[in-house]
Amino acid sequence: MRESKTIEFKREYTENLKYEVIAFANTDGGTIYIGIEDDGTVIGIENTDKTMLSITNMIRDSIHPDVTLFTDVNTVDIEEKTVIRIDILRGTERPYYIKGKGIRPEGIYVRQGASSVPASHAAIVKMIKETSSDNFEEAISIEQTLSFSKADEAFRNHSINFDDNNKRTLGLIRHDGLYTNLALLLSDQCPHSIKAARFQGTDKAIFTDRVEISGSVFQQMDEAYEYLQKNNRVSSEFKGLERVDHLDYPEEALRESLINAVVHREYAIPGPVLISIFDDRIEITALGGLTKELSLDDIMLGVSVLRNKKLGDIFYRLKLIEAYGTGIEKIMRSYDNCSEKPKIDISDNAFKITLPNQNYHKNTTNPRKEIDYREQTIMDLFKEKETIARKDIQEALDVSQATAILLARDLVEKDILLKESGGKYLRYRLNEIKK
């Protein structure tokens, strides 16, 4: 025999044996022989019972999670000498680490050739992904040194206990005492962020201000909402002697759009939430498209399936959200008295909501100046037809039935289209006055 990726020789037992046990459990398993020199010379062990007891105690007390089910300690005779053989299987709760050092490279070892070496950050992440739940919130956090000053404040403000027992109930602490990714999101060490920028005009050619907001998701929401409010200007008009103020954006729409981005984003994909503020609109973009169970039509009807269910439950407890599935409805309803409506764009990996600036569009003299490309496509249909149906819009834009209905309804509300006939055979005619 010789030392290899799965075989290790030790002259005698020392506490450092735990590094090899961890390395084998984290890699492909292996066997440790105690009583054999590195060159393969068998010297044997005299007090085997005492040594075996020390080994089993060390494995039980020094390594976390519990790896005893994957180890077997016995004696074998080699060249008429008694040696101790420790068989270690590849564990199912990797990464295994030294208690007191936590999930850090200095506490986690893997086999590399015939040596046990500290695991790289990438190797630790890979082990966590391989053995944790597919659910991001429930997976082990790669960072275990966490503080919760902002979360403590949020829970305290609602008179909700935030001790370790409640953290376990909420899903922040696992059965083995490790923090989950949910805890990481609420912690002051949260690695995700929100990037916000103010641009000059209606494109991204020139920005006038930008900020990156980090920390707990509670911290991020507070600072991001404050930034949005700072850029939510007031336009005033006089009705007789009374001055009437109008915000650029409904506060409810800003709030719900921001919360939607934070609660529903895909945190397994690295990258910030983006807030872009233009003269005529605000765009809020979050990573992660719709969950596979939903379509755009579904969310427009108020159907909601939370990607981050435990985070959503916490937001519900803290009264940051009132009920699941009402956010989009509130956003749309807040624009009932505005000619321009919020727009939702979805790709496989991103979700963007665009909020129109009410005052910008109200001051536009040409009611059709800000028609977007989808509405222009609908207008072009009248070059060949006097009237169109919902199906014509659906086919021209390659959108769903519900989206086609919403677009047609918006143009009717702007007096650009007129309804003709009704019910199942409803058609639309171009308003000649608005041409």
CSV table of C-alpha atoms in Angstrom, one decimal:
chain,number,residue,atom,x,y,z
A,1,MET,CA,0.0,0.0,0.0
A,2,ARG,CA,1.0,3.6,-0.5
A,3,GLU,CA,-0.6,6.9,0.3
A,4,SER,CA,-3.1,8.2,-2.2
A,5,LYS,CA,-6.3,10.3,-2.5
A,6,THR,CA,-8.1,7.7,-0.5
A,7,ILE,CA,-5.4,6.3,1.7
A,8,GLU,CA,-3.5,8.0,4.5
A,9,PHE,CA,-0.8,6.7,6.9
A,10,LYS,CA,-0.2,8.0,10.4
A,11,ARG,CA,2.6,6.9,12.7
A,12,GLU,CA,0.5,7.6,15.8
A,13,TYR,CA,-2.8,9.3,16.9
A,14,THR,CA,-2.8,13.0,17.3
A,15,GLU,CA,-5.6,15.6,17.4
A,16,ASN,CA,-4.6,16.7,13.8
A,17,LEU,CA,-6.2,13.4,12.6
A,18,LYS,CA,-9.5,15.4,12.4
A,19,TYR,CA,-8.2,17.2,9.3
A,20,GLU,CA,-7.9,13.9,7.4
A,21,VAL,CA,-11.3,12.7,8.6
A,22,ILE,CA,-12.9,15.9,7.4
A,23,ALA,CA,-11.1,15.8,4.1
A,24,PHE,CA,-12.2,12.3,3.3
A,25,ALA,CA,-15.8,13.0,4.3
A,26,ASN,CA,-15.8,16.1,2.1
A,27,THR,CA,-14.3,14.4,-0.9
A,28,ASP,CA,-14.7,10.8,-2.0
A,29,GLY,CA,-14.2,8.9,1.3
A,30,GLY,CA,-11.1,6.9,2.2
A,31,THR,CA,-9.1,5.0,4.8
A,32,ILE,CA,-6.7,6.1,7.5
A,33,TYR,CA,-4.2,3.6,9.0
A,34,ILE,CA,-2.7,4.5,12.4
A,35,GLY,CA,0.5,2.7,13.1
A,36,ILE,CA,2.1,3.0,9.7
A,37,GLU,CA,4.9,5.3,8.7
A,38,ASP,CA,4.5,7.7,5.7
A,39,ASP,CA,6.8,5.4,3.7
A,40,GLY,CA,4.6,2.4,4.4
A,41,THR,CA,6.6,0.8,7.2
A,42,VAL,CA,4.3,-0.9,9.7
A,43,ILE,CA,5.1,-0.1,13.3
A,44,GLY,CA,1.8,-1.0,15.0
A,45,ILE,CA,-0.1,0.5,17.9
A,46,GLU,CA,0.2,-0.9,21.5
A,47,ASN,CA,-2.7,0.5,23.4
A,48,THR,CA,-5.4,0.1,20.8
A,49,ASP,CA,-8.4,0.4,23.1
A,50,LYS,CA,-7.4,3.7,24.5
A,51,THR,CA,-6.4,5.1,21.1
A,52,MET,CA,-9.7,4.0,19.5
A,53,LEU,CA,-11.6,5.7,22.3
A,54,SER,CA,-9.7,8.9,21.7
A,55,ILE,CA,-10.4,8.7,18.0
A,56,THR,CA,-14.1,8.2,18.3
A,57,ASN,CA,-14.4,11.0,20.9
A,58,MET,CA,-12.4,13.3,18.6
A,59,ILE,CA,-14.7,12.6,15.7
A,60,ARG,CA,-17.8,13.1,17.7
A,61,ASP,CA,-16.6,16.3,19.5
A,62,SER,CA,-14.5,18.1,17.0
A,63,ILE,CA,-16.3,17.7,13.7
A,64,HIS,CA,-19.6,19.3,12.5
A,65,PRO,CA,-22.1,18.2,11.3
A,66,ASP,CA,-22.1,14.8,12.9
A,67,VAL,CA,-20.0,12.5,10.8
A,68,THR,CA,-20.0,9.4,13.1
A,69,LEU,CA,-22.5,7.6,10.9
A,70,PHE,CA,-20.0,7.7,8.0
A,71,THR,CA,-17.0,6.4,10.0
A,72,ASP,CA,-15.9,3.0,11.2
A,73,VAL,CA,-13.0,2.4,13.6
A,74,ASN,CA,-11.5,-1.0,13.9
A,75,THR,CA,-8.2,-2.9,14.4
A,76,VAL,CA,-6.5,-5.0,11.7
A,77,ASP,CA,-3.3,-7.1,11.7
A,78,ILE,CA,-0.7,-6.1,9.1
A,79,GLU,CA,2.7,-7.9,9.0
A,80,GLU,CA,1.8,-9.4,12.3
A,81,LYS,CA,1.4,-6.0,13.9
A,82,THR,CA,-1.9,-4.4,15.1
A,83,VAL,CA,-2.9,-1.1,13.5
A,84,ILE,CA,-6.0,0.9,13.7
A,85,ARG,CA,-8.1,1.3,10.5
A,86,ILE,CA,-10.5,4.2,10.1
A,87,ASP,CA,-12.9,3.9,7.2
A,88,ILE,CA,-14.6,7.2,6.2
A,89,LEU,CA,-17.4,7.4,3.7
A,90,ARG,CA,-18.3,10.5,1.6
A,91,GLY,CA,-20.8,12.4,3.9
A,92,THR,CA,-24.2,13.6,2.9
A,93,GLU,CA,-24.2,16.9,4.8
A,94,ARG,CA,-21.0,18.4,3.3
A,95,PRO,CA,-19.2,20.6,4.0
A,96,TYR,CA,-17.9,19.0,7.2
A,97,TYR,CA,-15.8,21.4,9.3
A,98,ILE,CA,-13.9,21.9,12.6
A,99,LYS,CA,-16.2,23.1,15.3
A,100,GLY,CA,-15.2,26.6,16.4
A,101,LYS,CA,-13.8,27.5,12.9
A,102,GLY,CA,-17.1,27.3,11.0
A,103,ILE,CA,-17.7,27.3,7.3
A,104,ARG,CA,-14.4,28.9,6.3
A,105,PRO,CA,-11.4,27.6,4.4
A,106,GLU,CA,-9.4,27.2,7.6
A,107,GLY,CA,-12.1,24.9,9.0
A,108,ILE,CA,-12.9,22.9,5.9
A,109,TYR,CA,-10.5,20.4,4.3
A,110,VAL,CA,-10.6,18.3,1.1
A,111,ARG,CA,-8.3,15.7,-0.4
A,112,GLN,CA,-6.0,16.8,-3.1
A,113,GLY,CA,-3.8,13.9,-4.3
A,114,ALA,CA,-2.3,12.3,-1.2
A,115,SER,CA,-2.7,15.5,0.9
A,116,SER,CA,-5.5,17.1,3.0
A,117,VAL,CA,-5.7,20.8,2.1
A,118,PRO,CA,-8.0,23.8,3.0
A,119,ALA,CA,-11.0,24.0,0.7
A,120,SER,CA,-11.3,26.9,-1.7
A,121,HIS,CA,-14.2,29.2,-1.5
A,122,ALA,CA,-15.5,27.8,-4.8
A,123,ALA,CA,-15.2,24.2,-3.5
A,124,ILE,CA,-17.2,25.2,-0.3
A,125,VAL,CA,-20.0,26.8,-2.4
A,126,LYS,CA,-20.1,23.7,-4.6
A,127,MET,CA,-20.5,21.3,-1.6
A,128,ILE,CA,-23.3,23.5,-0.2
A,129,LYS,CA,-25.1,23.4,-3.6
A,130,GLU,CA,-24.7,19.7,-3.9
A,131,THR,CA,-26.0,18.8,-0.4
A,132,SER,CA,-28.4,21.6,0.4
A,133,SER,CA,-32.1,22.0,-0.6
A,134,ASP,CA,-32.8,23.4,-4.1
A,135,ASN,CA,-34.6,26.2,-2.2
A,136,PHE,CA,-32.2,29.2,-1.9
A,137,GLU,CA,-33.7,30.3,1.4
A,138,GLU,CA,-33.1,27.0,3.1
A,139,ALA,CA,-29.6,26.4,1.9
A,140,ILE,CA,-26.6,26.9,4.2
A,141,SER,CA,-25.2,30.4,4.1
A,142,ILE,CA,-21.6,30.5,3.0
A,143,GLU,CA,-21.1,33.3,5.6
A,144,GLN,CA,-21.8,32.3,9.2
A,145,THR,CA,-20.6,35.3,11.1
A,146,LEU,CA,-23.7,37.4,10.9
A,147,SER,CA,-25.2,40.3,12.8
A,148,PHE,CA,-28.8,41.5,12.7
A,149,SER,CA,-28.9,45.2,13.9
A,150,LYS,CA,-31.4,46.3,11.2
A,151,ALA,CA,-33.5,43.2,11.4
A,152,ASP,CA,-33.6,43.5,15.2
A,153,GLU,CA,-34.9,47.0,14.8
A,154,ALA,CA,-37.6,46.0,12.3
A,155,PHE,CA,-38.9,43.2,14.5
A,156,ARG,CA,-38.7,45.3,17.7
A,157,ASN,CA,-40.7,48.0,16.0
A,158,HIS,CA,-43.5,45.5,15.6
A,159,SER,CA,-43.1,44.0,19.0
A,160,ILE,CA,-42.1,40.6,17.6
A,161,ASN,CA,-39.5,38.5,19.4
A,162,PHE,CA,-36.3,37.9,17.4
A,163,ASP,CA,-34.3,35.5,19.6
A,164,ASP,CA,-32.7,32.3,18.4
A,165,ASN,CA,-35.9,30.2,18.9
A,166,ASN,CA,-37.9,32.5,16.7
A,167,LYS,CA,-35.1,32.6,14.2
A,168,ARG,CA,-35.4,28.8,14.0
A,169,THR,CA,-39.1,29.1,13.5
A,170,LEU,CA,-38.8,31.7,10.8
A,171,GLY,CA,-36.1,29.6,8.9
A,172,LEU,CA,-33.0,31.6,9.7
A,173,ILE,CA,-31.3,28.9,11.7
A,174,ARG,CA,-31.2,25.2,10.7
A,175,HIS,CA,-31.5,22.1,12.9
A,176,ASP,CA,-27.7,21.9,13.1
A,177,GLY,CA,-27.4,25.5,14.3
A,178,LEU,CA,-26.1,26.9,11.0
A,179,TYR,CA,-27.5,30.1,9.4
A,180,THR,CA,-29.4,29.8,6.2
A,181,ASN,CA,-29.4,32.1,3.1
A,182,LEU,CA,-32.6,33.6,4.5
A,183,ALA,CA,-30.6,34.7,7.5
A,184,LEU,CA,-27.9,36.1,5.2
A,185,LEU,CA,-30.6,38.3,3.4
A,186,LEU,CA,-31.8,39.8,6.7
A,187,SER,CA,-28.3,40.2,8.1
A,188,ASP,CA,-26.1,43.3,8.0
A,189,GLN,CA,-23.7,41.2,5.9
A,190,CYS,CA,-26.1,40.6,3.0
A,191,PRO,CA,-24.0,40.5,-0.2
A,192,HIS,CA,-26.8,41.7,-2.5
A,193,SER,CA,-27.5,45.3,-3.2
A,194,ILE,CA,-29.7,47.9,-5.0
A,195,LYS,CA,-28.1,50.3,-7.5
A,196,ALA,CA,-30.1,53.5,-8.2
A,197,ALA,CA,-29.3,56.2,-10.7
A,198,ARG,CA,-30.9,59.4,-12.0
A,199,PHE,CA,-30.5,60.2,-15.7
A,200,GLN,CA,-30.8,63.4,-17.6
A,201,GLY,CA,-33.7,63.3,-20.2
A,202,THR,CA,-35.3,60.1,-21.3
A,203,ASP,CA,-32.3,57.8,-22.0
A,204,LYS,CA,-29.1,56.6,-20.3
A,205,ALA,CA,-26.7,58.9,-22.1
A,206,ILE,CA,-26.0,61.1,-19.1
A,207,PHE,CA,-26.5,60.3,-15.5
A,208,THR,CA,-26.7,63.1,-12.8
A,209,ASP,CA,-26.7,61.0,-9.7
A,210,ARG,CA,-26.1,57.4,-8.6
A,211,VAL,CA,-25.9,55.4,-5.4
A,212,GLU,CA,-25.4,51.7,-4.4
A,213,ILE,CA,-27.3,50.5,-1.3
A,214,SER,CA,-26.1,47.5,0.7
A,215,GLY,CA,-26.7,45.8,4.0
A,216,SER,CA,-29.8,44.0,5.3
A,217,VAL,CA,-32.7,43.9,2.8
A,218,PHE,CA,-34.5,46.0,5.4
A,219,GLN,CA,-31.8,48.6,5.2
A,220,GLN,CA,-31.8,48.5,1.4
A,221,MET,CA,-35.6,49.0,1.2
A,222,ASP,CA,-35.5,52.0,3.6
A,223,GLU,CA,-32.7,53.7,1.7
A,224,ALA,CA,-34.0,52.9,-1.7
A,225,TYR,CA,-37.4,54.2,-0.9
A,226,GLU,CA,-35.9,57.4,0.5
A,227,TYR,CA,-34.0,57.8,-2.7
A,228,LEU,CA,-37.1,57.3,-4.8
A,229,GLN,CA,-39.0,59.8,-2.7
A,230,LYS,CA,-36.2,62.3,-3.1
A,231,ASN,CA,-36.7,62.1,-6.8
A,232,ASN,CA,-40.5,62.2,-6.6
A,233,ARG,CA,-41.0,65.8,-7.4
A,234,VAL,CA,-44.2,67.9,-6.9
A,235,SER,CA,-46.0,69.8,-9.6
A,236,SER,CA,-48.5,72.4,-8.5
A,237,GLU,CA,-51.5,74.0,-10.2
A,238,PHE,CA,-54.2,76.4,-9.0
A,239,LYS,CA,-57.9,75.7,-9.1
A,240,GLY,CA,-59.3,79.1,-8.2
A,241,LEU,CA,-57.5,80.3,-5.1
A,242,GLU,CA,-56.6,76.7,-4.1
A,243,ARG,CA,-53.2,75.3,-4.9
A,244,VAL,CA,-53.2,71.6,-5.7
A,245,ASP,CA,-50.0,69.5,-5.6
A,246,HIS,CA,-49.4,66.5,-7.7
A,247,LEU,CA,-46.5,64.0,-7.2
A,248,ASP,CA,-44.7,62.7,-10.2
A,249,TYR,CA,-45.3,59.1,-9.0
A,250,PRO,CA,-48.0,57.7,-6.8
A,251,GLU,CA,-46.3,56.7,-3.5
A,252,GLU,CA,-48.1,53.4,-3.4
A,253,ALA,CA,-46.8,52.5,-6.8
A,254,LEU,CA,-43.2,53.3,-5.8
A,255,ARG,CA,-43.6,51.3,-2.5
A,256,GLU,CA,-45.2,48.2,-4.1
A,257,SER,CA,-42.7,48.2,-7.0
A,258,LEU,CA,-39.7,48.3,-4.7
A,259,ILE,CA,-41.1,45.6,-2.3
A,260,ASN,CA,-41.9,43.4,-5.3
A,261,ALA,CA,-38.3,43.7,-6.6
A,262,VAL,CA,-36.9,42.8,-3.1
A,263,VAL,CA,-39.3,39.9,-2.2
A,264,HIS,CA,-39.6,38.2,-5.6
A,265,ARG,CA,-36.1,38.6,-7.1
A,266,GLU,CA,-33.9,35.5,-7.7
A,267,TYR,CA,-31.1,35.7,-5.1
A,268,ALA,CA,-29.3,32.7,-6.5
A,269,ILE,CA,-28.3,34.9,-9.4
A,270,PRO,CA,-25.6,37.4,-8.5
A,271,GLY,CA,-26.4,41.0,-9.4
A,272,PRO,CA,-28.2,44.1,-8.0
A,273,VAL,CA,-31.7,45.4,-8.3
A,274,LEU,CA,-31.5,48.3,-10.7
A,275,ILE,CA,-33.5,51.5,-10.3
A,276,SER,CA,-33.3,53.9,-13.2
A,277,ILE,CA,-34.9,57.4,-12.9
A,278,PHE,CA,-35.6,59.4,-16.1
A,279,ASP,CA,-37.6,62.5,-16.8
A,280,ASP,CA,-40.6,60.6,-18.0
A,281,ARG,CA,-40.4,57.3,-16.0
A,282,ILE,CA,-38.8,55.1,-13.4
A,283,GLU,CA,-37.7,51.6,-14.2
A,284,ILE,CA,-37.2,49.0,-11.5
A,285,THR,CA,-35.5,45.8,-12.7
A,286,ALA,CA,-34.9,42.7,-10.6
A,287,LEU,CA,-33.2,39.5,-11.5
A,288,GLY,CA,-35.3,36.4,-12.0
A,289,GLY,CA,-38.3,36.2,-14.4
A,290,LEU,CA,-41.6,34.7,-13.3
A,291,THR,CA,-41.7,31.4,-11.5
A,292,LYS,CA,-42.5,28.5,-13.8
A,293,GLU,CA,-46.0,28.2,-12.4
A,294,LEU,CA,-47.0,31.8,-13.5
A,295,SER,CA,-47.5,33.9,-16.7
A,296,LEU,CA,-47.9,37.6,-17.0
A,297,ASP,CA,-51.6,37.1,-17.5
A,298,ASP,CA,-51.7,35.4,-14.1
A,299,ILE,CA,-50.0,38.2,-12.2
A,300,MET,CA,-52.2,40.8,-13.9
A,301,LEU,CA,-55.2,38.8,-12.4
A,302,GLY,CA,-53.6,39.0,-8.9
A,303,VAL,CA,-52.3,35.4,-8.8
A,304,SER,CA,-49.0,35.2,-6.8
A,305,VAL,CA,-46.5,32.3,-6.2
A,306,LEU,CA,-43.7,33.5,-4.0
A,307,ARG,CA,-40.2,32.5,-5.1
A,308,ASN,CA,-38.9,33.4,-1.6
A,309,LYS,CA,-41.8,32.1,0.5
A,310,LYS,CA,-40.1,32.5,3.9
A,311,LEU,CA,-38.9,36.0,3.1
A,312,GLY,CA,-42.5,36.8,2.0
A,313,ASP,CA,-43.8,35.4,5.3
A,314,ILE,CA,-41.5,37.7,7.3
A,315,PHE,CA,-42.5,40.7,5.2
A,316,TYR,CA,-46.2,39.8,5.9
A,317,ARG,CA,-45.5,39.5,9.6
A,318,LEU,CA,-43.9,43.0,9.6
A,319,LYS,CA,-46.8,44.4,7.7
A,320,LEU,CA,-44.6,45.4,4.7
A,321,ILE,CA,-47.0,43.5,2.5
A,322,GLU,CA,-50.7,43.1,3.2
A,323,ALA,CA,-51.6,40.1,1.2
A,324,TYR,CA,-50.0,38.0,-1.5
A,325,GLY,CA,-50.8,38.9,-5.1
A,326,THR,CA,-52.1,42.4,-4.4
A,327,GLY,CA,-49.0,44.4,-5.3
A,328,ILE,CA,-49.4,44.6,-9.1
A,329,GLU,CA,-53.1,45.4,-8.7
A,330,LYS,CA,-52.3,48.3,-6.3
A,331,ILE,CA,-49.7,49.7,-8.7
A,332,MET,CA,-52.1,49.6,-11.7
A,333,ARG,CA,-54.9,51.1,-9.6
A,334,SER,CA,-52.8,54.0,-8.4
A,335,TYR,CA,-52.6,55.1,-12.1
A,336,ASP,CA,-56.4,55.1,-12.7
A,337,ASN,CA,-56.4,58.9,-13.3
A,338,CYS,CA,-53.3,58.9,-15.5
A,339,SER,CA,-53.3,58.6,-19.3
A,340,GLU,CA,-50.1,56.5,-19.2
A,341,LYS,CA,-50.1,53.2,-17.4
A,342,PRO,CA,-47.3,51.1,-15.8
A,343,LYS,CA,-45.7,48.6,-18.0
A,344,ILE,CA,-44.3,45.2,-17.1
A,345,ASP,CA,-41.6,43.5,-19.2
A,346,ILE,CA,-40.4,39.9,-18.4
A,347,SER,CA,-37.6,37.8,-19.7
A,348,ASP,CA,-36.4,34.4,-18.6
A,349,ASN,CA,-34.1,36.0,-16.0
A,350,ALA,CA,-35.4,39.5,-15.3
A,351,PHE,CA,-38.6,41.4,-14.3
A,352,LYS,CA,-38.9,45.1,-15.1
A,353,ILE,CA,-41.7,47.4,-14.1
A,354,THR,CA,-41.9,50.9,-15.7
A,355,LEU,CA,-43.8,53.6,-13.8
A,356,PRO,CA,-44.7,56.7,-15.9
A,357,ASN,CA,-44.2,60.2,-14.6
A,358,GLN,CA,-47.7,61.5,-14.2
A,359,ASN,CA,-46.8,65.1,-14.4
A,360,TYR,CA,-44.5,64.7,-17.4
A,361,HIS,CA,-47.3,63.0,-19.4
A,362,LYS,CA,-50.0,65.3,-18.2
A,363,ASN,CA,-48.0,68.3,-19.6
A,364,THR,CA,-47.6,66.7,-22.9
A,365,THR,CA,-49.7,68.7,-25.4
A,366,ASN,CA,-49.9,65.9,-28.0
A,367,PRO,CA,-51.9,63.0,-26.4
A,368,ARG,CA,-50.1,60.6,-28.7
A,369,LYS,CA,-46.6,61.8,-28.3
A,370,GLU,CA,-45.6,59.1,-25.8
A,371,ILE,CA,-47.1,56.1,-27.5
A,372,ASP,CA,-44.7,53.2,-27.1
A,373,TYR,CA,-43.7,50.8,-29.8
A,374,ARG,CA,-46.5,48.3,-29.0
A,375,GLU,CA,-49.2,50.9,-29.3
A,376,GLN,CA,-47.6,52.2,-32.5
A,377,THR,CA,-47.8,48.6,-33.9
A,378,ILE,CA,-51.5,48.6,-33.1
A,379,MET,CA,-51.9,51.9,-34.8
A,380,ASP,CA,-50.2,50.6,-37.9
A,381,LEU,CA,-52.9,47.9,-38.2
A,382,PHE,CA,-55.3,50.5,-39.4
A,383,LYS,CA,-53.3,51.1,-42.5
A,384,GLU,CA,-54.8,48.0,-43.9
A,385,LYS,CA,-58.1,47.6,-41.9
A,386,GLU,CA,-60.8,49.9,-40.8
A,387,THR,CA,-61.5,47.9,-37.7
A,388,ILE,CA,-59.4,45.4,-35.7
A,389,ALA,CA,-60.2,42.8,-33.1
A,390,ARG,CA,-58.4,41.7,-30.0
A,391,LYS,CA,-57.0,38.7,-32.0
A,392,ASP,CA,-55.3,41.1,-34.5
A,393,ILE,CA,-53.5,42.8,-31.7
A,394,GLN,CA,-52.5,39.5,-30.2
A,395,GLU,CA,-51.0,38.2,-33.4
A,396,ALA,CA,-49.3,41.5,-34.4
A,397,LEU,CA,-47.4,41.7,-31.1
A,398,ASP,CA,-47.2,38.0,-30.2
A,399,VAL,CA,-48.7,38.6,-26.8
A,400,SER,CA,-51.3,36.8,-24.7
A,401,GLN,CA,-55.0,37.4,-24.9
A,402,ALA,CA,-55.0,39.3,-21.5
A,403,THR,CA,-52.1,41.6,-22.6
A,404,ALA,CA,-53.9,42.4,-25.9
A,405,ILE,CA,-57.0,43.3,-24.0
A,406,LEU,CA,-55.1,45.6,-21.6
A,407,LEU,CA,-53.4,47.4,-24.5
A,408,ALA,CA,-56.7,47.9,-26.3
A,409,ARG,CA,-58.3,49.1,-23.1
A,410,ASP,CA,-55.5,51.7,-22.6
A,411,LEU,CA,-56.0,53.1,-26.1
A,412,VAL,CA,-59.7,53.3,-25.6
A,413,GLU,CA,-59.2,55.2,-22.3
A,414,LYS,CA,-56.9,57.7,-24.2
A,415,ASP,CA,-59.7,58.2,-26.8
A,416,ILE,CA,-57.4,56.9,-29.5
A,417,LEU,CA,-59.5,53.8,-30.2
A,418,LEU,CA,-63.3,53.5,-30.2
A,419,LYS,CA,-65.2,50.4,-29.4
A,420,GLU,CA,-67.5,49.0,-32.1
A,421,SER,CA,-70.1,46.3,-31.5
A,422,GLY,CA,-69.6,44.3,-28.3
A,423,GLY,CA,-69.4,41.1,-26.3
A,424,LYS,CA,-67.5,38.3,-28.0
A,425,TYR,CA,-67.2,40.1,-31.3
A,426,LEU,CA,-65.9,43.4,-30.0
A,427,ARG,CA,-63.9,45.4,-32.5
A,428,TYR,CA,-62.0,48.7,-32.4
A,429,ARG,CA,-62.0,51.6,-34.7
A,430,LEU,CA,-59.5,54.5,-34.9
A,431,ASN,CA,-60.9,57.7,-33.5
A,432,GLU,CA,-60.7,60.0,-36.5
A,433,ILE,CA,-60.6,63.1,-34.2
A,434,LYS,CA,-57.3,61.8,-32.6
A,435,LYS,CA,-55.5,61.1,-35.9
